Coordinates of N, CA and C in Angstrom, one line a residue:
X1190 N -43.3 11.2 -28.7 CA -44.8 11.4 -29.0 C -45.1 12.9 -29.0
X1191 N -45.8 13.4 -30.0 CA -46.2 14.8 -30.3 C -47.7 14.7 -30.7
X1192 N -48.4 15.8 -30.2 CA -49.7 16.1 -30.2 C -50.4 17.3 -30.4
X1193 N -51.0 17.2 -31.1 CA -51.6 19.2 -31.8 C -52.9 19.3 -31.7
X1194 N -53.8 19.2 -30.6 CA -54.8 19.6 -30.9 C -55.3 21.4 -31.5
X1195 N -56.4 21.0 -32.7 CA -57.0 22.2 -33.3 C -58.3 22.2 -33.2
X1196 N -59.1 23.1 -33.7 CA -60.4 23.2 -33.9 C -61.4 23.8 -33.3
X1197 N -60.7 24.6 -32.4 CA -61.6 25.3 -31.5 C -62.2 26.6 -31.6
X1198 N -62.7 27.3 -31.0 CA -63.8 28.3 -31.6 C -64.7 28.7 -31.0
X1199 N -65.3 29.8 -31.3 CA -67.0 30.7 -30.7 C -67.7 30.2 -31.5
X1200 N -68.7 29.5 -30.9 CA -69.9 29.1 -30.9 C -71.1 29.3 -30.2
X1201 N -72.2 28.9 -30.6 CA -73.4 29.9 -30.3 C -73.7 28.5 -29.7
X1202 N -74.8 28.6 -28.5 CA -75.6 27.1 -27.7 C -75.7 26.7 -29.1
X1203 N -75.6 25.4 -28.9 CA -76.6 24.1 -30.0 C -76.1 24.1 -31.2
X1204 N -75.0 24.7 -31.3 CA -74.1 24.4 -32.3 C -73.3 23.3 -32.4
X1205 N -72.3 22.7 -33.3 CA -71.0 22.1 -32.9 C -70.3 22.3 -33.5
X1206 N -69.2 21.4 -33.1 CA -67.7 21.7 -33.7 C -67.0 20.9 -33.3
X1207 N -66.1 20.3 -34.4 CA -65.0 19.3 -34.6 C -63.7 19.4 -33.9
X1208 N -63.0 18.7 -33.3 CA -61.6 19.1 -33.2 C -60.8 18.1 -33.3
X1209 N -59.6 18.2 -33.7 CA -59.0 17.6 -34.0 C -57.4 17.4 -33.4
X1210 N -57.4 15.6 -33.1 CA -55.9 16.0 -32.8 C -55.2 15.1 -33.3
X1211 N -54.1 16.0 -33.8 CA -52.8 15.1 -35.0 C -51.7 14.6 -34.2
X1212 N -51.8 13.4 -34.5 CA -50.2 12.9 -33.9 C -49.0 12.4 -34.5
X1213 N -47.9 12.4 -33.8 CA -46.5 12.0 -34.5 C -47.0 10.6 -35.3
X1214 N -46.5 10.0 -36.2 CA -46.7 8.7 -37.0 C -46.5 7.9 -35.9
X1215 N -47.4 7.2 -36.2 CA -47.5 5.2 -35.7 C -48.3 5.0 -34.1
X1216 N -48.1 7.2 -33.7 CA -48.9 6.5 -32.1 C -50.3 6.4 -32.4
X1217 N -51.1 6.0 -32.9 CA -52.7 5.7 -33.5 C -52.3 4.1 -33.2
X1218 N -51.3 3.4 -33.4 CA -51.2 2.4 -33.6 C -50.7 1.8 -32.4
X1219 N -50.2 2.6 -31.6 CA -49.7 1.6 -30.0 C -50.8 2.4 -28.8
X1220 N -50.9 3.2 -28.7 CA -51.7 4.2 -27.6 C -53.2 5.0 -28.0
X1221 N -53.8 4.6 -26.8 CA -54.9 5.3 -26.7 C -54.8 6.7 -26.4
X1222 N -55.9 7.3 -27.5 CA -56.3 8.6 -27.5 C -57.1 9.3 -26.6
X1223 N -57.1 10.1 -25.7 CA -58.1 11.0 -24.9 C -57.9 11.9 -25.0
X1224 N -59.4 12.5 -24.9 CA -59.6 14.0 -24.7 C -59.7 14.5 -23.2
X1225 N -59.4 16.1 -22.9 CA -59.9 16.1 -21.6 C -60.4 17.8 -21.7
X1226 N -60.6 18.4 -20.5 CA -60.5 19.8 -20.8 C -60.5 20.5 -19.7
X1227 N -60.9 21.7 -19.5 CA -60.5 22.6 -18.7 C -61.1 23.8 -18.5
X1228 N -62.1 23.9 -17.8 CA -63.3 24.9 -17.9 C -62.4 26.2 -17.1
X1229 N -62.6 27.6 -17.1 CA -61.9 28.5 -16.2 C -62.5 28.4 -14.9
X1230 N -61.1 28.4 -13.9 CA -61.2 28.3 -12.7 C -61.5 26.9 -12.3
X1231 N -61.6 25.6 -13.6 CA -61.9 24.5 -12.3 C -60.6 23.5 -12.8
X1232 N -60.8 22.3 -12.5 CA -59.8 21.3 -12.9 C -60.1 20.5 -14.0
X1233 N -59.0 19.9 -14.5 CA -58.9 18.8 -15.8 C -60.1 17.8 -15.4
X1234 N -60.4 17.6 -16.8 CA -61.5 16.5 -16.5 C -61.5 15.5 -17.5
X1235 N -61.7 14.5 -17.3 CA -62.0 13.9 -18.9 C -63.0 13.5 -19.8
X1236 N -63.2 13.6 -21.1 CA -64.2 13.8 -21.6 C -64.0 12.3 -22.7
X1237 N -63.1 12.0 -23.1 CA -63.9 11.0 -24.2 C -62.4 10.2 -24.4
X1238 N -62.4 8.7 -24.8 CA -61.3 8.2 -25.4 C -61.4 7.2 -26.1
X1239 N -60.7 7.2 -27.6 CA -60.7 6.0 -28.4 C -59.8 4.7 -28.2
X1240 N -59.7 3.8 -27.9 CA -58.7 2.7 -28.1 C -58.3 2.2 -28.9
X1241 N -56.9 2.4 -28.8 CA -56.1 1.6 -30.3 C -56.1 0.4 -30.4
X1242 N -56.3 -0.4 -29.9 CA -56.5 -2.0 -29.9 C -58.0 -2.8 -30.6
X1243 N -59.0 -2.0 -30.1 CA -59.9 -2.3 -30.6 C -61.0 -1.3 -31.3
X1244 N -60.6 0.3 -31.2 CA -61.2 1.4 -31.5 C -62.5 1.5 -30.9
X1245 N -62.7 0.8 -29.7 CA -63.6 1.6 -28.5 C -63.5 2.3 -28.2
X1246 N -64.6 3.3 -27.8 CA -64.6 4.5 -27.5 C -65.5 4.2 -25.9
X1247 N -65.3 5.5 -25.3 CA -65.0 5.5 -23.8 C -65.9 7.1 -23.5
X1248 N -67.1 7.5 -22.7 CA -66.9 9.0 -22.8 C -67.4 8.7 -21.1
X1249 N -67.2 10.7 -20.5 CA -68.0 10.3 -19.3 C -69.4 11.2 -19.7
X1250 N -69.6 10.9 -18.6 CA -71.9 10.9 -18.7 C -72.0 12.1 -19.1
X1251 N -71.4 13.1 -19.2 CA -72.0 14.7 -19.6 C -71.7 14.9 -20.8
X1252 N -71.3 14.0 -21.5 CA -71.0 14.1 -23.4 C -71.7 13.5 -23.8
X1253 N -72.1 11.7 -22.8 CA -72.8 10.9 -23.7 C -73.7 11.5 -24.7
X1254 N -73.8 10.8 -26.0 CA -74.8 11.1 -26.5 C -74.9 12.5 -27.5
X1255 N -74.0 13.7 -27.2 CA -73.6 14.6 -28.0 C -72.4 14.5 -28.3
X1256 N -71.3 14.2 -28.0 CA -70.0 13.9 -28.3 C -69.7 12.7 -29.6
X1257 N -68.8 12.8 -30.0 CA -68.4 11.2 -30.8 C -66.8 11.2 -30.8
X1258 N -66.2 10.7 -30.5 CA -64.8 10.5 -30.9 C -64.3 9.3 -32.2
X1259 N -63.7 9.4 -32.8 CA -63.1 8.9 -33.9 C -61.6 9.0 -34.1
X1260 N -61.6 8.0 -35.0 CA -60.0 7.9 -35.6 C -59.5 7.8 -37.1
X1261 N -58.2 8.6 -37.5 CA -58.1 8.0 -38.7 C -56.6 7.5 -38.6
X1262 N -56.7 6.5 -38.4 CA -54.9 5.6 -38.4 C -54.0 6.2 -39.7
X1263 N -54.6 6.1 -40.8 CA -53.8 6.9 -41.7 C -53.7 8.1 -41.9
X1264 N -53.7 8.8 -41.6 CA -53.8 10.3 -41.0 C -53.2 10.4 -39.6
X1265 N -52.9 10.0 -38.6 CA -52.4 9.7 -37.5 C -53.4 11.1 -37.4
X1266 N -54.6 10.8 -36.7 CA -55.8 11.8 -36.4 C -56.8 11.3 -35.8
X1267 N -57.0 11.8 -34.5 CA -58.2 11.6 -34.0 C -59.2 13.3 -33.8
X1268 N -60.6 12.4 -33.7 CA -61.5 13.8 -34.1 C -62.9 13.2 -33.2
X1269 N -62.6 15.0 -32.3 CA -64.3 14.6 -31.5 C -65.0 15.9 -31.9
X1270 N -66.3 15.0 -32.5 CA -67.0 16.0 -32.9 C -68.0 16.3 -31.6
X1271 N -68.3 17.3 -31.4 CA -69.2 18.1 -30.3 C -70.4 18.4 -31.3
X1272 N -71.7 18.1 -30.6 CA -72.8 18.8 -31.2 C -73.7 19.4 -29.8
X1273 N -74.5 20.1 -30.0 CA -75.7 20.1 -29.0 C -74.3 21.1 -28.2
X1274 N -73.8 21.6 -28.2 CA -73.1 22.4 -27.5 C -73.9 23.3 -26.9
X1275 N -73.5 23.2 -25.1 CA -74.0 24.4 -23.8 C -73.0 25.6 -23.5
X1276 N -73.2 26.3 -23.1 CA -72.5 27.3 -22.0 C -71.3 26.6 -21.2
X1277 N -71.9 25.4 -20.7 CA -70.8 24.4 -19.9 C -69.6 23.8 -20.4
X1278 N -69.8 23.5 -21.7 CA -68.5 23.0 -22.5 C -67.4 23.9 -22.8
X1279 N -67.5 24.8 -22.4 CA -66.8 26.2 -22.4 C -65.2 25.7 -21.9
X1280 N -64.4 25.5 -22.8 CA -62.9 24.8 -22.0 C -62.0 25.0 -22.4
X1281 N -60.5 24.7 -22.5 CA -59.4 24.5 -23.4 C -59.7 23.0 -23.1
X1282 N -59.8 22.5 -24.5 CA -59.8 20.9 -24.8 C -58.0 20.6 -25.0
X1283 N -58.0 19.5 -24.6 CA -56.6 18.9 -24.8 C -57.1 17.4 -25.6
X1284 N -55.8 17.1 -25.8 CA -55.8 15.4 -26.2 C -54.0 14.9 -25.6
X1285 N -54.5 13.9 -24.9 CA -53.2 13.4 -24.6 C -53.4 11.6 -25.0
X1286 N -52.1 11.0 -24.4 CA -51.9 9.6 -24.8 C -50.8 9.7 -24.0
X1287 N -50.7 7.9 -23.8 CA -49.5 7.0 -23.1 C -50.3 6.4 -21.3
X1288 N -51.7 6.7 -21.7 CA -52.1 6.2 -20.5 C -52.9 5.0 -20.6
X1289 N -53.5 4.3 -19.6 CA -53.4 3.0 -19.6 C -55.0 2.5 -19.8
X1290 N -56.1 3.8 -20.8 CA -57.2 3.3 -20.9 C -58.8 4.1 -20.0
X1291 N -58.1 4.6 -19.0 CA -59.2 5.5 -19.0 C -59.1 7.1 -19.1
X1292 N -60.1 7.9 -17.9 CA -60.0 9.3 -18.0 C -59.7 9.9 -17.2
X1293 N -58.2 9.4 -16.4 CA -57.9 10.5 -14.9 C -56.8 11.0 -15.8
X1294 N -56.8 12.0 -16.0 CA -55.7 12.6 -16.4 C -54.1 12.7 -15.8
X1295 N -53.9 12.3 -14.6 CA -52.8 11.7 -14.1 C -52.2 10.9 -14.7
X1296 N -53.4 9.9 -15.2 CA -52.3 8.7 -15.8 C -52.0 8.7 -17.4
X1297 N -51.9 10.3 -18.0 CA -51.6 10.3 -19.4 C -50.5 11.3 -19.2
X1298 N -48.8 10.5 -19.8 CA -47.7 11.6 -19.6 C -47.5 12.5 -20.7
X1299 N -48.4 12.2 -21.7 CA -47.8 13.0 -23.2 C -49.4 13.8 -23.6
X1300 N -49.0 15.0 -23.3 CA -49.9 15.8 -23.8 C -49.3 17.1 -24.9
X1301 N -50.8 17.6 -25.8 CA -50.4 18.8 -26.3 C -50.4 19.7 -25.8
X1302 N -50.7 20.9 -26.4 CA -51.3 22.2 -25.9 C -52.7 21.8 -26.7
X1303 N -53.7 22.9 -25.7 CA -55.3 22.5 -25.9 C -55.4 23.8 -26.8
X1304 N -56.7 24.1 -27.1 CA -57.5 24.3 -28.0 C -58.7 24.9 -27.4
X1305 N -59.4 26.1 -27.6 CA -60.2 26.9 -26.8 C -61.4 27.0 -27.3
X1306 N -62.6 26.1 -26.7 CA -63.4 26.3 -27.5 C -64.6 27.3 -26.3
X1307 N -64.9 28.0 -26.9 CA -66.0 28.9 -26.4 C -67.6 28.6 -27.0
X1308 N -68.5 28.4 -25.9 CA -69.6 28.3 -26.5 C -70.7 29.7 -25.9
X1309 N -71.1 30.9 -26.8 CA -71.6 31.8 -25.9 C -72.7 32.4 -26.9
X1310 N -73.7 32.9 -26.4 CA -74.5 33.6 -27.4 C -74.2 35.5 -27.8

């Protein structure tokens, strides 16, 4: 299993930005997708996940509502768009898979390298 997340970037408050993460063929099709991130100086957290079984999506409370995560099975791509972007979202985003459905990042063994998104005026 291989994973690339892209899309990251300076951005101004109240902006957004997409990112995206590509994976090896067919994992869209057995494992759920999550995102997580990593603000400086604090720990992993997780922020949003799609399911491959049913393409539910999953976020925690500080995205609801600005966030969206999506999928494209033929593209072996998943994509969370960010809008309404704060100061706080400030992170290296990751996307991992092979875990069993939520967002402790413990329980996800296959990760990429993340993707730095900066939100600053």
């Amino acid at each position: 299993v291989q994973l690339q997340a892209s899309g990251g970037g300076l951005v101004q408050p109240g902006e957004s930005l997409r990112l995206s993460c590509a994976a090896s063929p067919s994992t869209l099709d057995y494992y759920t997708i999550a995102w997580f991130r990593q603000a400086p100086g604090k720990g992993r957290e997780g922020v949003a996940l799609i399911s491959t079984s049913d393409g539910r999506a999953h976020y925690a409370d500080f995205v609801k509502g600005r966030f969206t995560v999506s999928r494209d099975n033929a593209k072996n791509t998943v994509y969370l768009q960010m809008n309404s972007l704060t100061p706080e979202d400030t992170a290296v985003y990751y996307c991992a898979t092979g875990g069993p459905g939520g967002l402790r990042p413990s329980e996800y063994p296959y990760w990429g390298p993340g993707t730095l998104v900066t939100v600053s005026s």
